[in-house]
Amino acid sequence: SETGKAGNIITVAKIIVIGIFIVAGLVAMINAEESTVSGKFTPFLPEGFSGVLVAMGLTFIAFEGYEIIVQAGEEVVEPRRTIPKAVFLSLLIVIPIYVLVAIVCLGALVIPPDVLASTGWDPGETWRYLAGLGETGVAVAANAFLPWGLGAMLLVIGAVLSTMSALNATTFSSTRVSFAMGRDRFLPAALGKVSSRTRTPTIALIASGVLIVGVALLLDAEKVASATCAMFLLVF
């Protein structure tokens, strides 16, 4: 219950941040010339559909959260009714948000003149500019249509909230999976023990926490993310 409450608070705050970003971007697109905005989406798939498939290989983890809902099955009231509803509602809410963020990033961003001069890109090739920016792309896009550097500040807050909500959910998830595997003797039986005071699998929680901290400190984050995405694709 405490995990759920913390997740709710963080998620609502995160959606508010993303909502401000989307609305500001849509306003900027409305105020821009129609031909300028439409040119940023033409051609619609500049790298073809294969480009989408390659990108999804690395970004699939962003859609993976619905699995965590299922892993909470033993602790949910009326799971037979609640869990399928939660899975489909999460997809119906999250996917439009992702699509709107992508539209705003591509449509409202303006490539700086010096970049255009040095690269020879077309002003409408915002997708190419964003690809080169990597993880900072969304923050740069936000700065393009939010004044006084508020865009980057807003996105930093959003990134921190997103990291907190993801860590909260995945820690819960990994704990419950290792608990169930310990209970079924696929992992050491100690992981299947539940605290008499908190009624939570504390040994599994400590083991998951140690593993998470170890991976964060010792391994390259990008390689871990790629490996994780590949594993999730294989699992599903």
CSV table of C-alpha atoms in Angstrom, one decimal, residues 30-137:
chain,number,residue,atom,x,y,z
A,30,ILE,CA,-0.1,26.3,-33.7
A,31,ASN,CA,1.6,29.7,-33.8
A,32,ALA,CA,4.2,28.6,-36.4
A,33,GLU,CA,3.6,28.6,-40.1
A,34,GLU,CA,1.6,25.6,-41.2
A,35,SER,CA,4.0,24.7,-44.0
A,36,THR,CA,7.0,24.8,-41.6
A,37,VAL,CA,5.3,22.4,-39.2
A,38,SER,CA,4.1,20.0,-41.9
A,39,GLY,CA,7.5,19.9,-43.5
A,40,LYS,CA,8.9,18.3,-40.3
A,41,PHE,CA,6.7,15.3,-40.7
A,42,THR,CA,7.4,14.8,-44.4
A,43,PRO,CA,8.4,12.1,-45.2
A,44,PHE,CA,6.7,10.5,-42.3
A,45,LEU,CA,9.1,7.6,-42.0
A,46,PRO,CA,12.5,9.0,-43.2
A,47,GLU,CA,14.4,5.8,-42.3
A,48,GLY,CA,11.6,3.5,-43.4
A,49,PHE,CA,9.7,1.1,-41.2
A,50,SER,CA,12.9,-0.8,-40.4
A,51,GLY,CA,14.1,2.3,-38.6
A,52,VAL,CA,11.0,2.1,-36.3
A,53,LEU,CA,11.7,-1.6,-35.6
A,54,VAL,CA,15.4,-0.9,-34.7
A,55,ALA,CA,14.4,2.0,-32.4
A,56,MET,CA,11.8,-0.2,-30.7
A,57,GLY,CA,14.4,-2.7,-29.9
A,58,LEU,CA,16.0,-0.2,-27.6
A,59,THR,CA,12.9,1.7,-26.4
A,60,PHE,CA,10.5,-1.3,-25.8
A,61,ILE,CA,11.3,-1.1,-22.1
A,62,ALA,CA,9.3,2.2,-22.0
A,63,PHE,CA,6.1,0.1,-22.6
A,64,GLU,CA,7.1,-2.7,-20.2
A,65,GLY,CA,5.4,-1.3,-17.1
A,66,TYR,CA,2.1,-3.2,-17.7
A,67,GLU,CA,4.0,-6.4,-16.8
A,68,ILE,CA,4.6,-5.0,-13.3
A,69,ILE,CA,0.8,-4.7,-12.8
A,70,VAL,CA,0.4,-8.4,-13.3
A,71,GLN,CA,3.3,-9.2,-10.9
A,72,ALA,CA,1.3,-7.4,-8.1
A,73,GLY,CA,-1.5,-10.0,-8.5
A,74,GLU,CA,-1.3,-11.5,-5.1
A,75,GLU,CA,-1.7,-8.1,-3.4
A,76,VAL,CA,-4.5,-6.6,-5.4
A,77,VAL,CA,-8.1,-6.5,-4.4
A,78,GLU,CA,-10.3,-8.5,-6.9
A,79,PRO,CA,-7.3,-9.2,-9.2
A,80,ARG,CA,-9.4,-11.0,-11.8
A,81,ARG,CA,-11.3,-7.8,-12.5
A,82,THR,CA,-8.8,-5.2,-11.5
A,83,ILE,CA,-5.6,-6.3,-13.3
A,84,PRO,CA,-6.9,-6.7,-16.9
A,85,LYS,CA,-8.6,-3.3,-16.5
A,86,ALA,CA,-5.4,-1.7,-15.2
A,87,VAL,CA,-3.2,-3.2,-18.0
A,88,PHE,CA,-5.4,-1.8,-20.8
A,89,LEU,CA,-6.0,1.5,-19.1
A,90,SER,CA,-2.2,2.0,-18.6
A,91,LEU,CA,-1.7,1.4,-22.3
A,92,LEU,CA,-4.6,3.7,-23.3
A,93,ILE,CA,-3.1,6.5,-21.2
A,94,VAL,CA,0.6,6.0,-21.8
A,95,ILE,CA,0.7,5.5,-25.6
A,96,PRO,CA,-1.1,8.8,-26.5
A,97,ILE,CA,1.3,10.6,-24.1
A,98,TYR,CA,4.3,9.1,-25.8
A,99,VAL,CA,2.9,10.0,-29.2
A,100,LEU,CA,2.2,13.6,-28.2
A,101,VAL,CA,5.7,14.0,-26.8
A,102,ALA,CA,7.2,12.8,-30.0
A,103,ILE,CA,4.9,15.1,-32.1
A,104,VAL,CA,5.8,18.1,-30.0
A,105,CYS,CA,9.5,17.4,-30.1
A,106,LEU,CA,9.5,17.0,-33.9
A,107,GLY,CA,7.0,19.8,-34.7
A,108,ALA,CA,7.9,22.6,-32.3
A,109,LEU,CA,11.7,22.3,-32.4
A,110,VAL,CA,13.7,24.7,-34.6
A,111,ILE,CA,17.2,23.7,-35.7
A,112,PRO,CA,19.7,26.5,-34.9
A,113,PRO,CA,21.0,28.3,-38.0
A,114,ASP,CA,24.7,27.5,-37.2
A,115,VAL,CA,23.8,23.7,-37.1
A,116,LEU,CA,22.0,24.0,-40.4
A,117,ALA,CA,25.0,25.9,-41.9
A,118,SER,CA,27.5,23.3,-40.7
A,119,THR,CA,25.5,20.2,-41.6
A,120,GLY,CA,23.6,21.2,-44.7
A,121,TRP,CA,20.4,19.7,-43.3
A,122,ASP,CA,17.0,20.8,-44.3
A,123,PRO,CA,15.2,22.9,-41.6
A,124,GLY,CA,12.5,20.3,-41.5
A,125,GLU,CA,14.9,17.5,-40.5
A,126,THR,CA,14.3,18.0,-36.8
A,127,TRP,CA,14.3,14.2,-36.4
A,128,ARG,CA,17.9,14.1,-37.5
A,129,TYR,CA,18.9,16.9,-35.1
A,130,LEU,CA,17.1,15.2,-32.2
A,131,ALA,CA,18.8,11.9,-33.0
A,132,GLY,CA,22.2,13.6,-32.7
A,133,LEU,CA,21.3,15.2,-29.4
A,134,GLY,CA,20.6,11.8,-27.8
A,135,GLU,CA,19.3,12.0,-24.2
A,136,THR,CA,19.3,15.8,-24.1
A,137,GLY,CA,17.0,16.1,-27.2
